[in-house]
Amino acid sequence: MVFTLELSRTAQKALNKLPANAVKRIWAHLEEIKNDPYRPRPLADIVPVEGSDITYRLRIGRLRVEYEVHENNDSIKISKIFRKKRSSDYR
């Protein structure tokens, strides 16, 4: 099953502020998770976010992509894209 990607306004704004090479890397990883948004693999370092059954975190170097998987309509909503600075970034 292939999921469709939806960007939140917050995620779109974050993408617009990043350099072109970072955006290209993020899109390569997002294309990879469209087929299986749950399983970690070489191009997809995926970890479930504590406290939520549908929210996951994708690590791309120091960048993090937080997304929600909605199986009822086969979509992945990208909620946040940010640069990790410390452990409190997920609160």
mmCIF file of C-alpha atoms in Angstrom:
data_model
loop_
_atom_site.group_PDB
_atom_site.id
_atom_site.type_symbol
_atom_site.label_atom_id
_atom_site.label_comp_id
_atom_site.label_asym_id
_atom_site.label_seq_id
_atom_site.Cartn_x
_atom_site.Cartn_y
_atom_site.Cartn_z
ATOM 1 C CA MET A 1 0.000 0.000 0.000
ATOM 2 C CA VAL A 2 1.343 3.427 -0.937
ATOM 3 C CA PHE A 3 0.427 6.331 1.316
ATOM 4 C CA THR A 4 -0.101 9.898 0.131
ATOM 5 C CA LEU A 5 1.824 12.741 1.754
ATOM 6 C CA GLU A 6 0.194 15.876 3.165
ATOM 7 C CA LEU A 7 2.205 18.812 4.506
ATOM 8 C CA SER A 8 0.894 20.957 7.340
ATOM 9 C CA ARG A 9 1.322 24.703 7.032
ATOM 10 C CA THR A 10 3.991 24.603 9.735
ATOM 11 C CA ALA A 11 5.950 21.930 7.869
ATOM 12 C CA GLN A 12 5.663 23.832 4.572
ATOM 13 C CA LYS A 13 7.011 27.007 6.193
ATOM 14 C CA ALA A 14 9.914 25.059 7.699
ATOM 15 C CA LEU A 15 10.741 23.550 4.281
ATOM 16 C CA ASN A 16 10.733 26.994 2.677
ATOM 17 C CA LYS A 17 13.355 28.205 5.168
ATOM 18 C CA LEU A 18 15.770 25.305 4.579
ATOM 19 C CA PRO A 19 18.551 25.256 1.961
ATOM 20 C CA ALA A 20 17.801 23.434 -1.303
ATOM 21 C CA ASN A 21 20.120 20.490 -0.567
ATOM 22 C CA ALA A 22 18.364 19.848 2.780
ATOM 23 C CA VAL A 23 14.948 19.969 1.104
ATOM 24 C CA LYS A 24 16.135 17.463 -1.505
ATOM 25 C CA ARG A 25 17.345 15.094 1.253
ATOM 26 C CA ILE A 26 14.055 15.412 3.134
ATOM 27 C CA TRP A 27 11.992 14.623 0.011
ATOM 28 C CA ALA A 28 14.152 11.558 -0.714
ATOM 29 C CA HIS A 29 13.417 10.248 2.774
ATOM 30 C CA LEU A 30 9.716 11.096 2.553
ATOM 31 C CA GLU A 31 9.426 9.195 -0.727
ATOM 32 C CA GLU A 32 11.003 6.218 1.054
ATOM 33 C CA ILE A 33 8.446 6.185 3.886
ATOM 34 C CA LYS A 34 5.439 6.365 1.523
ATOM 35 C CA ASN A 35 5.620 2.579 1.075
ATOM 36 C CA ASP A 36 6.056 1.669 4.751
ATOM 37 C CA PRO A 37 5.925 4.499 7.316
ATOM 38 C CA TYR A 38 6.476 2.187 10.308
ATOM 39 C CA ARG A 39 9.619 0.114 9.685
ATOM 40 C CA PRO A 40 13.129 1.562 10.199
ATOM 41 C CA ARG A 41 15.593 0.934 7.329
ATOM 42 C CA PRO A 42 18.743 2.585 5.897
ATOM 43 C CA LEU A 43 16.981 5.639 4.405
ATOM 44 C CA ALA A 44 14.383 5.823 7.153
ATOM 45 C CA ASP A 45 15.415 6.053 10.812
ATOM 46 C CA ILE A 46 11.890 5.869 12.239
ATOM 47 C CA VAL A 47 10.900 5.898 15.920
ATOM 48 C CA PRO A 48 7.381 6.125 17.382
ATOM 49 C CA VAL A 49 6.792 9.279 19.434
ATOM 50 C CA GLU A 50 5.917 8.482 23.051
ATOM 51 C CA GLY A 51 2.354 9.205 24.067
ATOM 52 C CA SER A 52 0.826 8.778 20.607
ATOM 53 C CA ASP A 53 -0.193 5.736 18.589
ATOM 54 C CA ILE A 54 -0.106 7.467 15.199
ATOM 55 C CA THR A 55 2.855 9.874 15.476
ATOM 56 C CA TYR A 56 6.359 8.948 14.340
ATOM 57 C CA ARG A 57 9.708 10.707 14.061
ATOM 58 C CA LEU A 58 12.021 10.436 11.058
ATOM 59 C CA ARG A 59 15.677 11.378 11.615
ATOM 60 C CA ILE A 60 17.690 12.914 8.764
ATOM 61 C CA GLY A 61 21.017 13.965 10.265
ATOM 62 C CA ARG A 62 20.172 16.776 12.708
ATOM 63 C CA LEU A 63 16.816 17.383 11.028
ATOM 64 C CA ARG A 64 13.671 15.743 12.357
ATOM 65 C CA VAL A 65 10.379 15.168 10.592
ATOM 66 C CA GLU A 66 7.389 14.424 12.791
ATOM 67 C CA TYR A 67 4.475 12.780 11.006
ATOM 68 C CA GLU A 68 1.142 11.108 11.667
ATOM 69 C CA VAL A 69 -0.027 7.981 9.859
ATOM 70 C CA HIS A 70 -3.755 7.877 9.065
ATOM 71 C CA GLU A 71 -4.546 4.374 7.836
ATOM 72 C CA ASN A 72 -8.258 5.051 7.332
ATOM 73 C CA ASN A 73 -7.500 7.314 4.334
ATOM 74 C CA ASP A 74 -3.996 5.992 3.478
ATOM 75 C CA SER A 75 -2.265 9.283 4.211
ATOM 76 C CA ILE A 76 0.783 10.547 6.058
ATOM 77 C CA LYS A 77 0.503 14.072 7.456
ATOM 78 C CA ILE A 78 3.849 15.791 7.958
ATOM 79 C CA SER A 79 3.208 17.906 11.054
ATOM 80 C CA LYS A 80 6.638 19.361 11.901
ATOM 81 C CA ILE A 81 10.109 19.690 10.397
ATOM 82 C CA PHE A 82 12.796 21.020 12.707
ATOM 83 C CA ARG A 83 16.502 20.927 13.545
ATOM 84 C CA LYS A 84 17.151 18.986 16.743
ATOM 85 C CA LYS A 85 19.125 20.930 19.311
ATOM 86 C CA ARG A 86 18.404 19.091 22.584
ATOM 87 C CA SER A 87 16.173 16.406 24.065
ATOM 88 C CA SER A 88 13.444 18.905 25.002
ATOM 89 C CA ASP A 89 12.659 19.577 21.314
ATOM 90 C CA TYR A 90 9.921 16.922 21.319
ATOM 91 C CA ARG A 91 7.751 18.558 24.003
#
